[in-house]
mmCIF file of C-alpha atoms and ligand atoms in Angstrom:
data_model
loop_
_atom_site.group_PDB
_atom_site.id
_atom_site.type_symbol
_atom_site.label_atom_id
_atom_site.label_comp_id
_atom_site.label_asym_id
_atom_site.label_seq_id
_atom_site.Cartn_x
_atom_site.Cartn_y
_atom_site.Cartn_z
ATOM 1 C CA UNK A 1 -68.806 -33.567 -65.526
ATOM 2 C CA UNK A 2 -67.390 -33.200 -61.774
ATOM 3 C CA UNK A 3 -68.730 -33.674 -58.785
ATOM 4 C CA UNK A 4 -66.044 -32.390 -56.490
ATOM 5 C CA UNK A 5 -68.464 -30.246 -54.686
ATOM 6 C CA UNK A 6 -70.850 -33.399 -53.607
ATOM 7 C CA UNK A 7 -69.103 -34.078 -50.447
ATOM 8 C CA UNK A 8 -71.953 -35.340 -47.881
ATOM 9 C CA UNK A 9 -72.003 -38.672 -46.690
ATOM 10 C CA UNK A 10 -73.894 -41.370 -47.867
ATOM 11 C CA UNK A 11 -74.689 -45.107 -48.003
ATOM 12 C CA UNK A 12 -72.260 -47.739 -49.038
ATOM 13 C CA UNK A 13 -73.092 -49.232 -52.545
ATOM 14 C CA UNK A 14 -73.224 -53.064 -53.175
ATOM 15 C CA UNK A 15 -73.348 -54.003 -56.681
ATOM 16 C CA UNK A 16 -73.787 -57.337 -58.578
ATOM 17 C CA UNK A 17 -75.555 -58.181 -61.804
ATOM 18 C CA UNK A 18 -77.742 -60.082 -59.866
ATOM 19 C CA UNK A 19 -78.570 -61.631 -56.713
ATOM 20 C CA UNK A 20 -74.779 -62.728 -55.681
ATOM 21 C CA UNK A 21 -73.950 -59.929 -54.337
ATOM 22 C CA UNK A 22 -76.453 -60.640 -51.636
ATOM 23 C CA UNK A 23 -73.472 -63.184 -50.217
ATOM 24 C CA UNK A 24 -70.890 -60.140 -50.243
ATOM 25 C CA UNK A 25 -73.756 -57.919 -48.548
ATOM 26 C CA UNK A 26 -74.799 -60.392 -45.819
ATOM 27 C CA UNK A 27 -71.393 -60.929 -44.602
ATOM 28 C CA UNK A 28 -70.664 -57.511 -44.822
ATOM 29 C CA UNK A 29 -73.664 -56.045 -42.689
ATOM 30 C CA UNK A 30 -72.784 -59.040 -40.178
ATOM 31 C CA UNK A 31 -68.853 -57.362 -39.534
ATOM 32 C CA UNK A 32 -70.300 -53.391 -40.185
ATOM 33 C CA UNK A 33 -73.943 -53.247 -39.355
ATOM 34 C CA UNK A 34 -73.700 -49.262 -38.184
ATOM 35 C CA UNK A 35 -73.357 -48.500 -41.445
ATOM 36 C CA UNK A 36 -76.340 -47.837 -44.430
ATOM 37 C CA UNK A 37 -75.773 -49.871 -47.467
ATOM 38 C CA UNK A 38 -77.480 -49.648 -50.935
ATOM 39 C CA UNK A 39 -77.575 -53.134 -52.837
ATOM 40 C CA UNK A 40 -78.028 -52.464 -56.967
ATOM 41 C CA UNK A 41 -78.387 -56.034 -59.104
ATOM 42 C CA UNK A 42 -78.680 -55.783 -62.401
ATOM 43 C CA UNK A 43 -80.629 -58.770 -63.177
ATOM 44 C CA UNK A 44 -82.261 -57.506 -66.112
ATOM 45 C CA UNK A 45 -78.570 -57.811 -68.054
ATOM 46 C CA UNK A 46 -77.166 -60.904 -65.862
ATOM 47 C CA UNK A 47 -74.813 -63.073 -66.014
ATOM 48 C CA UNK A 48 -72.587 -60.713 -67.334
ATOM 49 C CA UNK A 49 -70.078 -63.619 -67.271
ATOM 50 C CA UNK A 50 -70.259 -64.671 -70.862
ATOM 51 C CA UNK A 51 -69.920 -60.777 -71.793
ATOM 52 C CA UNK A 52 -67.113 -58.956 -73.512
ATOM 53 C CA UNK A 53 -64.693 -56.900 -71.641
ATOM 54 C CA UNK A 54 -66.092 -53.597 -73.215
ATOM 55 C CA UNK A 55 -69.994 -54.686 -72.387
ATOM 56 C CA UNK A 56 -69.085 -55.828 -68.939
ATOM 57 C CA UNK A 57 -66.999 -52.364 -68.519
ATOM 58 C CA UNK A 58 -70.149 -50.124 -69.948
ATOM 59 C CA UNK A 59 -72.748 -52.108 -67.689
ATOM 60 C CA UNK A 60 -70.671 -51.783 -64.623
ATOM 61 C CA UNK A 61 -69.604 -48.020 -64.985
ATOM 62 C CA UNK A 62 -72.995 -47.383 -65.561
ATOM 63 C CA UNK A 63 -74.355 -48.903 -62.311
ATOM 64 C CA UNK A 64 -71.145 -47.724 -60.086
ATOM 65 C CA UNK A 65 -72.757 -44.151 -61.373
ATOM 66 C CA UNK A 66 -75.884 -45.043 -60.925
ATOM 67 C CA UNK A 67 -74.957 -45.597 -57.397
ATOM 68 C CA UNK A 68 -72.707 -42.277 -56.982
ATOM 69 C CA UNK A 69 -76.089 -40.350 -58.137
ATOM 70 C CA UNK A 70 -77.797 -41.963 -54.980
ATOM 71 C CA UNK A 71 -75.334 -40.240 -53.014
ATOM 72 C CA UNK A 72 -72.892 -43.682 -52.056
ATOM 73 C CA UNK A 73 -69.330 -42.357 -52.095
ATOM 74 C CA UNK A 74 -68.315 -45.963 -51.710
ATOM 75 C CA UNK A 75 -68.876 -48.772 -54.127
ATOM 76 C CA UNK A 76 -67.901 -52.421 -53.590
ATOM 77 C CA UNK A 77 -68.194 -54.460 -56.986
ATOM 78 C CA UNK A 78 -69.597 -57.534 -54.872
ATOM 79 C CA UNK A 79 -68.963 -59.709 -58.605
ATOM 80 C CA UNK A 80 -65.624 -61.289 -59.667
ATOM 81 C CA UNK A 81 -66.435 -60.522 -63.465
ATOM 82 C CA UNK A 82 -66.944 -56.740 -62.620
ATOM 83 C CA UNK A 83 -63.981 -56.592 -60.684
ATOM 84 C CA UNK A 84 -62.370 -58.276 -63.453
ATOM 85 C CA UNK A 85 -63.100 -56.568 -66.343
ATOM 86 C CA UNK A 86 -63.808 -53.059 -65.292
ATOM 87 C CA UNK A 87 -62.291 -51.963 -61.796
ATOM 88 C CA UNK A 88 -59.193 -51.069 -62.930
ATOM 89 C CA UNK A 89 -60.900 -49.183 -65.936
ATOM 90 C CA UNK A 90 -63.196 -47.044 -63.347
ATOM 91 C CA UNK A 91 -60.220 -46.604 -60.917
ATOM 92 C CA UNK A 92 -58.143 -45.239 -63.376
ATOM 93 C CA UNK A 93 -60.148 -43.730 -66.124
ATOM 94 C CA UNK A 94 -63.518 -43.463 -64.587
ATOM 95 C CA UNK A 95 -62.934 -42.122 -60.674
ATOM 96 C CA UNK A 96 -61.382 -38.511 -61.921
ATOM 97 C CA UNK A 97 -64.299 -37.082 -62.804
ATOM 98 C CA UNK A 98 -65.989 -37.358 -59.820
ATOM 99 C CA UNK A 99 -63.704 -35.041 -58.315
ATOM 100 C CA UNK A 100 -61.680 -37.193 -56.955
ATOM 101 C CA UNK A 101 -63.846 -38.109 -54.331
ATOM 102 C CA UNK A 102 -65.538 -41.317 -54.849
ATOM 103 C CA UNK A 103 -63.971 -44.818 -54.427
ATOM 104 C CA UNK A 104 -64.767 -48.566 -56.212
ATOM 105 C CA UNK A 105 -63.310 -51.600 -54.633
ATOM 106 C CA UNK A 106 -63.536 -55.199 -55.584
ATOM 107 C CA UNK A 107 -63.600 -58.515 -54.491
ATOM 108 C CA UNK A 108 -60.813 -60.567 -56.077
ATOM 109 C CA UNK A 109 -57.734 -58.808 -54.035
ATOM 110 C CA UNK A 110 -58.916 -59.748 -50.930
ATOM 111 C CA UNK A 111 -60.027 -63.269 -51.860
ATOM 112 C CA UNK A 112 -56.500 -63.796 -53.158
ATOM 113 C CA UNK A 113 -54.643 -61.937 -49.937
ATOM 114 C CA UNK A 114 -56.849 -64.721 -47.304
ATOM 115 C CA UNK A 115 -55.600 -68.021 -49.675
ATOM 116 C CA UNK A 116 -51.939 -67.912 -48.193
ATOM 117 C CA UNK A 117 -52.808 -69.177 -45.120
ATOM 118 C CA UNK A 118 -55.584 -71.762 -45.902
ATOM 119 C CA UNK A 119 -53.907 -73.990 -48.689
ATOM 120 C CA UNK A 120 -51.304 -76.618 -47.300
ATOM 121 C CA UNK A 121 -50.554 -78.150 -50.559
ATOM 122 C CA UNK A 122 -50.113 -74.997 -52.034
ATOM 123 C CA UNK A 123 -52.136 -76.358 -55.374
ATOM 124 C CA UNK A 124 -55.342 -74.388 -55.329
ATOM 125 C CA UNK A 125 -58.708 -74.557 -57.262
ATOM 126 C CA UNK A 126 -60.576 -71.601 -58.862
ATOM 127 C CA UNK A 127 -64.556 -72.264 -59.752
ATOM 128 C CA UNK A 128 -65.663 -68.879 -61.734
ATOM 129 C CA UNK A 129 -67.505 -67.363 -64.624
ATOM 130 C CA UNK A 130 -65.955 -68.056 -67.886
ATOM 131 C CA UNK A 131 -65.349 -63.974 -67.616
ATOM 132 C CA UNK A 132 -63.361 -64.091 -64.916
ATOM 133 C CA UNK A 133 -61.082 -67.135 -65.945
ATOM 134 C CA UNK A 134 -60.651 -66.014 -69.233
ATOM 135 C CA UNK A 135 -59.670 -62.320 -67.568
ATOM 136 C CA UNK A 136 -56.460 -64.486 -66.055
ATOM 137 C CA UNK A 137 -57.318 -61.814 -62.585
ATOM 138 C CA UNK A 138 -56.835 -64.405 -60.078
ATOM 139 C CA UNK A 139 -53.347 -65.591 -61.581
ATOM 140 C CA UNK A 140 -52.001 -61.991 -61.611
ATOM 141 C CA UNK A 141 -52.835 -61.506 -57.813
ATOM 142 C CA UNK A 142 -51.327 -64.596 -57.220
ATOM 143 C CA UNK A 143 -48.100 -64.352 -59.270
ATOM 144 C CA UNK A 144 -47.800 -60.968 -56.844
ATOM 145 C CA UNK A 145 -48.924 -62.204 -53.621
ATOM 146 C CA UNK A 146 -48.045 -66.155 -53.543
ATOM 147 C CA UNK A 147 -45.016 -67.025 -56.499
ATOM 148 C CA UNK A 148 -45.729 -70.521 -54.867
ATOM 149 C CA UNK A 149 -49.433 -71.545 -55.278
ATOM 150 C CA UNK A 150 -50.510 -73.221 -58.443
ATOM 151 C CA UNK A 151 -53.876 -72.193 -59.533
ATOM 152 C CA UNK A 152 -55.899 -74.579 -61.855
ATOM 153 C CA UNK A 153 -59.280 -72.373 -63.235
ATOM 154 C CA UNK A 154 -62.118 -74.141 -64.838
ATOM 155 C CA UNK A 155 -65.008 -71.909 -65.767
ATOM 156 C CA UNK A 156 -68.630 -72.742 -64.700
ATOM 157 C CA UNK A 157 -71.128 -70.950 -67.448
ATOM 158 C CA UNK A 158 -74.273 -72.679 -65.928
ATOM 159 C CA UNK A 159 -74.122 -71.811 -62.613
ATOM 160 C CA UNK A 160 -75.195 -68.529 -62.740
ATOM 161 C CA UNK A 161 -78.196 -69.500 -64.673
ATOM 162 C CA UNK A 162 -79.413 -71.955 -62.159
ATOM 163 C CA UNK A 163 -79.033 -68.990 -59.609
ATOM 164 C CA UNK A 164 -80.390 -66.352 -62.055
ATOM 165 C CA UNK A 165 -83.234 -68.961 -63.540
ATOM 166 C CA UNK A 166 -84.449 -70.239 -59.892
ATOM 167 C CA UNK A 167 -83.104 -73.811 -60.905
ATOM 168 C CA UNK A 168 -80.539 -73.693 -57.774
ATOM 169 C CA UNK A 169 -82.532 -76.215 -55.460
ATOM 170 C CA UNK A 170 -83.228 -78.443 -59.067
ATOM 171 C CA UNK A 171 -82.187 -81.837 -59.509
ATOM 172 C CA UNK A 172 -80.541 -80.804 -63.035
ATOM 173 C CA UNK A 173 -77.856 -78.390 -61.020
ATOM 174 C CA UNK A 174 -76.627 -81.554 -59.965
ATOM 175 C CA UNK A 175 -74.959 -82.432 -62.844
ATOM 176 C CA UNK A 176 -73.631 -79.383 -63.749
ATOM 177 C CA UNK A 177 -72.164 -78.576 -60.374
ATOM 178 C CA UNK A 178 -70.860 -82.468 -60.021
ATOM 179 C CA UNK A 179 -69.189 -81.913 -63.520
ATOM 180 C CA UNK A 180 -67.020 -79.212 -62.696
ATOM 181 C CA UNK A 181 -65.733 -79.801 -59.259
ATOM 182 C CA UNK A 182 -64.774 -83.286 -60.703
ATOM 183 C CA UNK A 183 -62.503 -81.508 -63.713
ATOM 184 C CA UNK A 184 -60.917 -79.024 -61.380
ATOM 185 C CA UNK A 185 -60.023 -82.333 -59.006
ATOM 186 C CA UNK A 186 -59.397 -83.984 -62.402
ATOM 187 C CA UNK A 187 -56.868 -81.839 -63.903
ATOM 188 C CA UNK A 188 -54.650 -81.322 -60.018
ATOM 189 C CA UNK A 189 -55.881 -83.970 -57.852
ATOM 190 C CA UNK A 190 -53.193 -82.155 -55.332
ATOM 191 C CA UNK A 191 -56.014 -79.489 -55.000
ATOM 192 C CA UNK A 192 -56.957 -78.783 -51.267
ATOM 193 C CA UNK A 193 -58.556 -75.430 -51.442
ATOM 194 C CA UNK A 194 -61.283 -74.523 -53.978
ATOM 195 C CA UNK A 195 -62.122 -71.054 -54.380
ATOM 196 C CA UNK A 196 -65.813 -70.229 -55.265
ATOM 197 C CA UNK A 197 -64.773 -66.668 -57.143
ATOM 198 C CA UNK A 198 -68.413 -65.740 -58.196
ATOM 199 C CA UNK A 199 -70.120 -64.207 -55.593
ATOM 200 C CA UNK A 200 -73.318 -66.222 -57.182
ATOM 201 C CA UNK A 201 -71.975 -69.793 -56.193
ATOM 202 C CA UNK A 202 -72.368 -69.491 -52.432
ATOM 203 C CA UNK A 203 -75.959 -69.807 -52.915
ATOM 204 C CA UNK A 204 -75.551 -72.993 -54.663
ATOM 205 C CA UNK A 205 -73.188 -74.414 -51.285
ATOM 206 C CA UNK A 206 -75.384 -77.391 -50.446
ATOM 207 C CA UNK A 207 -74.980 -79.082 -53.646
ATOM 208 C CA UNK A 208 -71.379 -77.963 -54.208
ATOM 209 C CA UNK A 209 -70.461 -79.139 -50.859
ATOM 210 C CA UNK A 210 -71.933 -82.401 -51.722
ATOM 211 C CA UNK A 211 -70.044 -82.875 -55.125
ATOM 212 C CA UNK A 212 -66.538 -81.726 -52.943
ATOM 213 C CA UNK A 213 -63.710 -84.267 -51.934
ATOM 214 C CA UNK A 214 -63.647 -84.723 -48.470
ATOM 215 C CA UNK A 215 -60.222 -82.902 -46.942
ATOM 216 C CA UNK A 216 -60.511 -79.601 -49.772
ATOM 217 C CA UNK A 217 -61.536 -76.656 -48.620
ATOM 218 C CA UNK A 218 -64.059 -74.924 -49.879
ATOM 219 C CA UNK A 219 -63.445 -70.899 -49.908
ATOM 220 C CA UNK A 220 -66.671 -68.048 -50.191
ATOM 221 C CA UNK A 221 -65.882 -64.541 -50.739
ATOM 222 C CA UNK A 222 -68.169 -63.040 -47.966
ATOM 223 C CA UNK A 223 -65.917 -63.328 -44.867
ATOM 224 C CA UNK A 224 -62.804 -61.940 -46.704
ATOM 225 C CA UNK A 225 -64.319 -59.103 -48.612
ATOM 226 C CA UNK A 226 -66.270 -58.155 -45.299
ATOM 227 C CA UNK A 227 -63.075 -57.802 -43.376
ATOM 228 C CA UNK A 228 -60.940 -56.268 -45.560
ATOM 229 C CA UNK A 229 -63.841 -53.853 -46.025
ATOM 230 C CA UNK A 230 -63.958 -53.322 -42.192
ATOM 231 C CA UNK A 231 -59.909 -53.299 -42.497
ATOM 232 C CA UNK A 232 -60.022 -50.217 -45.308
ATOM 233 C CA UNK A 233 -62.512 -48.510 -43.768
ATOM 234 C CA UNK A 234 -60.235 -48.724 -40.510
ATOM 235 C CA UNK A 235 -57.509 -47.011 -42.651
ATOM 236 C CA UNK A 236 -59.256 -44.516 -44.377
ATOM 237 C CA UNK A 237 -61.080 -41.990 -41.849
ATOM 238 C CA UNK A 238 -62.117 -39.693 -44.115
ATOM 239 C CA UNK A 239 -63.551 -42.174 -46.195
ATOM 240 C CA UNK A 240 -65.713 -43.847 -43.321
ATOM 241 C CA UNK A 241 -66.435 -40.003 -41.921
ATOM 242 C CA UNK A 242 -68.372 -39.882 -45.466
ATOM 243 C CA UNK A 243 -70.596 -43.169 -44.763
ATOM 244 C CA UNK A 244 -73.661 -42.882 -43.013
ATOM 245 C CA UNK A 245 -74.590 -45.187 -39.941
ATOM 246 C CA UNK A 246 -78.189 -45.605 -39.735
ATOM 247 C CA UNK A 247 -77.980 -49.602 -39.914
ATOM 248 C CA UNK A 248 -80.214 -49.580 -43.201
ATOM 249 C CA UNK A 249 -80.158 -51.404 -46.594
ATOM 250 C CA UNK A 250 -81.757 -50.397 -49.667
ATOM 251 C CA UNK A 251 -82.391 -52.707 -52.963
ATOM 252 C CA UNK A 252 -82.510 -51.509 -56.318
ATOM 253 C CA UNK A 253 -82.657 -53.612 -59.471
ATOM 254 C CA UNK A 254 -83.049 -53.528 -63.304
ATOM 255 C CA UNK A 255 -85.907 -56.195 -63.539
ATOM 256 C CA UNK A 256 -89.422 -56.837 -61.373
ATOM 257 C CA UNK A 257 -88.794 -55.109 -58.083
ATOM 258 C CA UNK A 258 -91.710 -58.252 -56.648
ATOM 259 C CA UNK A 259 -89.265 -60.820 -58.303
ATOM 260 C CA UNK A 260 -86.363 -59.809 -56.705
ATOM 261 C CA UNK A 261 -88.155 -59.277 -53.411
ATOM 262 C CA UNK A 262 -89.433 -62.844 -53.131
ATOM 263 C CA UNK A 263 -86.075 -64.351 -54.283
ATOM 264 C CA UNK A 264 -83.338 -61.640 -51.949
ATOM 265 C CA UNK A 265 -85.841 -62.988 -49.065
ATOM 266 C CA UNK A 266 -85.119 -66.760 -50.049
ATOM 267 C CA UNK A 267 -81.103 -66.016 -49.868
ATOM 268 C CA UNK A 268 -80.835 -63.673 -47.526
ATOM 269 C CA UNK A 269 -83.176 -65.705 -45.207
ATOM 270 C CA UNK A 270 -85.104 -62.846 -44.402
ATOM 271 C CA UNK A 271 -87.979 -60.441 -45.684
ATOM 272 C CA UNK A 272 -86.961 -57.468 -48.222
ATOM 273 C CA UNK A 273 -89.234 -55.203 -48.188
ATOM 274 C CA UNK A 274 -87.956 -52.343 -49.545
ATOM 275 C CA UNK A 275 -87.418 -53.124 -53.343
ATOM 276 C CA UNK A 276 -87.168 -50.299 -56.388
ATOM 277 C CA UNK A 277 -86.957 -50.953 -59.771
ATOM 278 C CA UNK A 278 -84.594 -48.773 -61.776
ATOM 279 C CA UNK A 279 -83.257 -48.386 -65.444
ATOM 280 C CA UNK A 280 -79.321 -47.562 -65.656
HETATM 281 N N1 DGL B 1 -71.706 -62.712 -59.164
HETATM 282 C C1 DGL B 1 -70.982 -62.513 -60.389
HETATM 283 C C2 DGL B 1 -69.499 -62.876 -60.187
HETATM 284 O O1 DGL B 1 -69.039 -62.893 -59.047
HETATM 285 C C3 DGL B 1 -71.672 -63.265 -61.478
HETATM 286 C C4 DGL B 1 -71.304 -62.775 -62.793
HETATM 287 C C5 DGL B 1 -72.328 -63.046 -63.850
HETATM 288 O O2 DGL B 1 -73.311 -62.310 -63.891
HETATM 289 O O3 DGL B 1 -72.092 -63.931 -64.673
HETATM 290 O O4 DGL B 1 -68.766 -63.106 -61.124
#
């Protein structure tokens, strides 16, 4: 199946399996508001973080398409497990037979690419989804950008959850956000930077500030991924000739389209109204 003929311009896409992308999105709409964005979660299949590479792969080519069929010619996998497991796949395997003309970017590069000139110690933390750590991404960017930080992972498999479940604001995230900022600081107490690479754990900030050493610095995606989005775009003119710049933002989800209104209003501090439930 090609597409090559589809060339009109369309909406950025923003996809998470659930609400985290909504960090990646805010930030993003703060450094390019011209532009019209789609947001896709899939919360009816989320966390994808305990999933196998070839599950994680399937859901995440499936919504990337899902997004292409909307008419988005640009797709930002706002979710450090995605990117993980199954951006390279869709670059290379995946991206061909859309004629060549669609693009899927992730969020781990330029997380990575912003570290070099934030850690002083040069010993730095990663907080992620067991997906992600066990995917070794972060090391491999590092190794390639940075020979001389030292990265210490430890994998969080409840956080998402307490996003996910509604538990965020709960006195029983305590403990499990407590527990694994102390082993990161546990294992390298030289640790000054800590890396939140789930795009989920931003929305859990007051309590993981809280639980964080005084002096280490904690690191969200949003910032980074929004300017190196504004940076590609800058690059690429034929790319950003293809995005439309209406200022909108669409949702779409897998689960209750009144569930995930009510909750993208809580993070995003604002009312969605615009919601649509969809199956991929
Ligand atoms: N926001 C996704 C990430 O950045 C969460 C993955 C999940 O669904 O477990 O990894």
């Amino acid at each position: 199946m090609t597409h090559a003929s589809d060339n009109a311009a369309g909406s950025i896409g923003i996809f998470d399996s659930g609400y985290g992308g909504l960090t990646i999105l805010r930030q993003i709409r703060q450094y390019l508001p011209e532009y019209d964005y789609i947001y896709l979660g899939d919360n009816a299949r989320a966390p994808y973080g305990p999933r196998s590479f070839e599950v994680v792969y399937a859901y995440t080519l499936q919504a990337v398409e899902a997004l292409y069929r909307r008419g988005c010619n640009l797709v930002i996998l706002a979710c450090n497990t995605a990117s993980a497991k199954a951006l390279r796949t869709i670059q290379e395997n995946d991206l061909p037979r859309w004629g060549g003309a669609k693009r899927v970017l992730g969020v781990i590069r330029p997380t990575v690419e912003a570290l070099g000139d934030i850690t002083r110690t040069r010993h730095v933390g990663l907080l992620a989804t067991p997906g992600t750590v066990g995917s070794r991404s972060y090391e491999l960017e590092l190794q390639k950008l940075y020979g001389d930080i030292r990265l210490t992972s430890v994998a969080c498999p409840m956080w998402v959850a307490l996003v996910e479940y509604g538990e965020f604001d709960s006195p029983g995230a305590d403990y499990f956000i407590r527990k694994r900022i102390e082993t990161v600081m546990r294992k390298d107490p030289e640790v000054d930077t800590l890396i939140l690479g789930c795009t989920h754990f931003p929305l859990l900030m007051e309590k993981i500030t809280k639980y964080t050493p005084p002096g280490v610095r904690l690191v969200p995606q949003g910032e980074y991924v929004a300017r190196s989005l504004a940076a590609y775009l800058g690059r690429h003119a034929q790319m950003r000739a293809r995005c439309t710049t209406g200022g909108t933002c669409r949702f779409l989800t897998t689960e209750s389209a009144e569930t995930f209104r009510r909750t993208a209003s809580i993070f995003l501090h604002k009312q969605v109204k615009e919601v649509e439930k969809i199956e991929l």
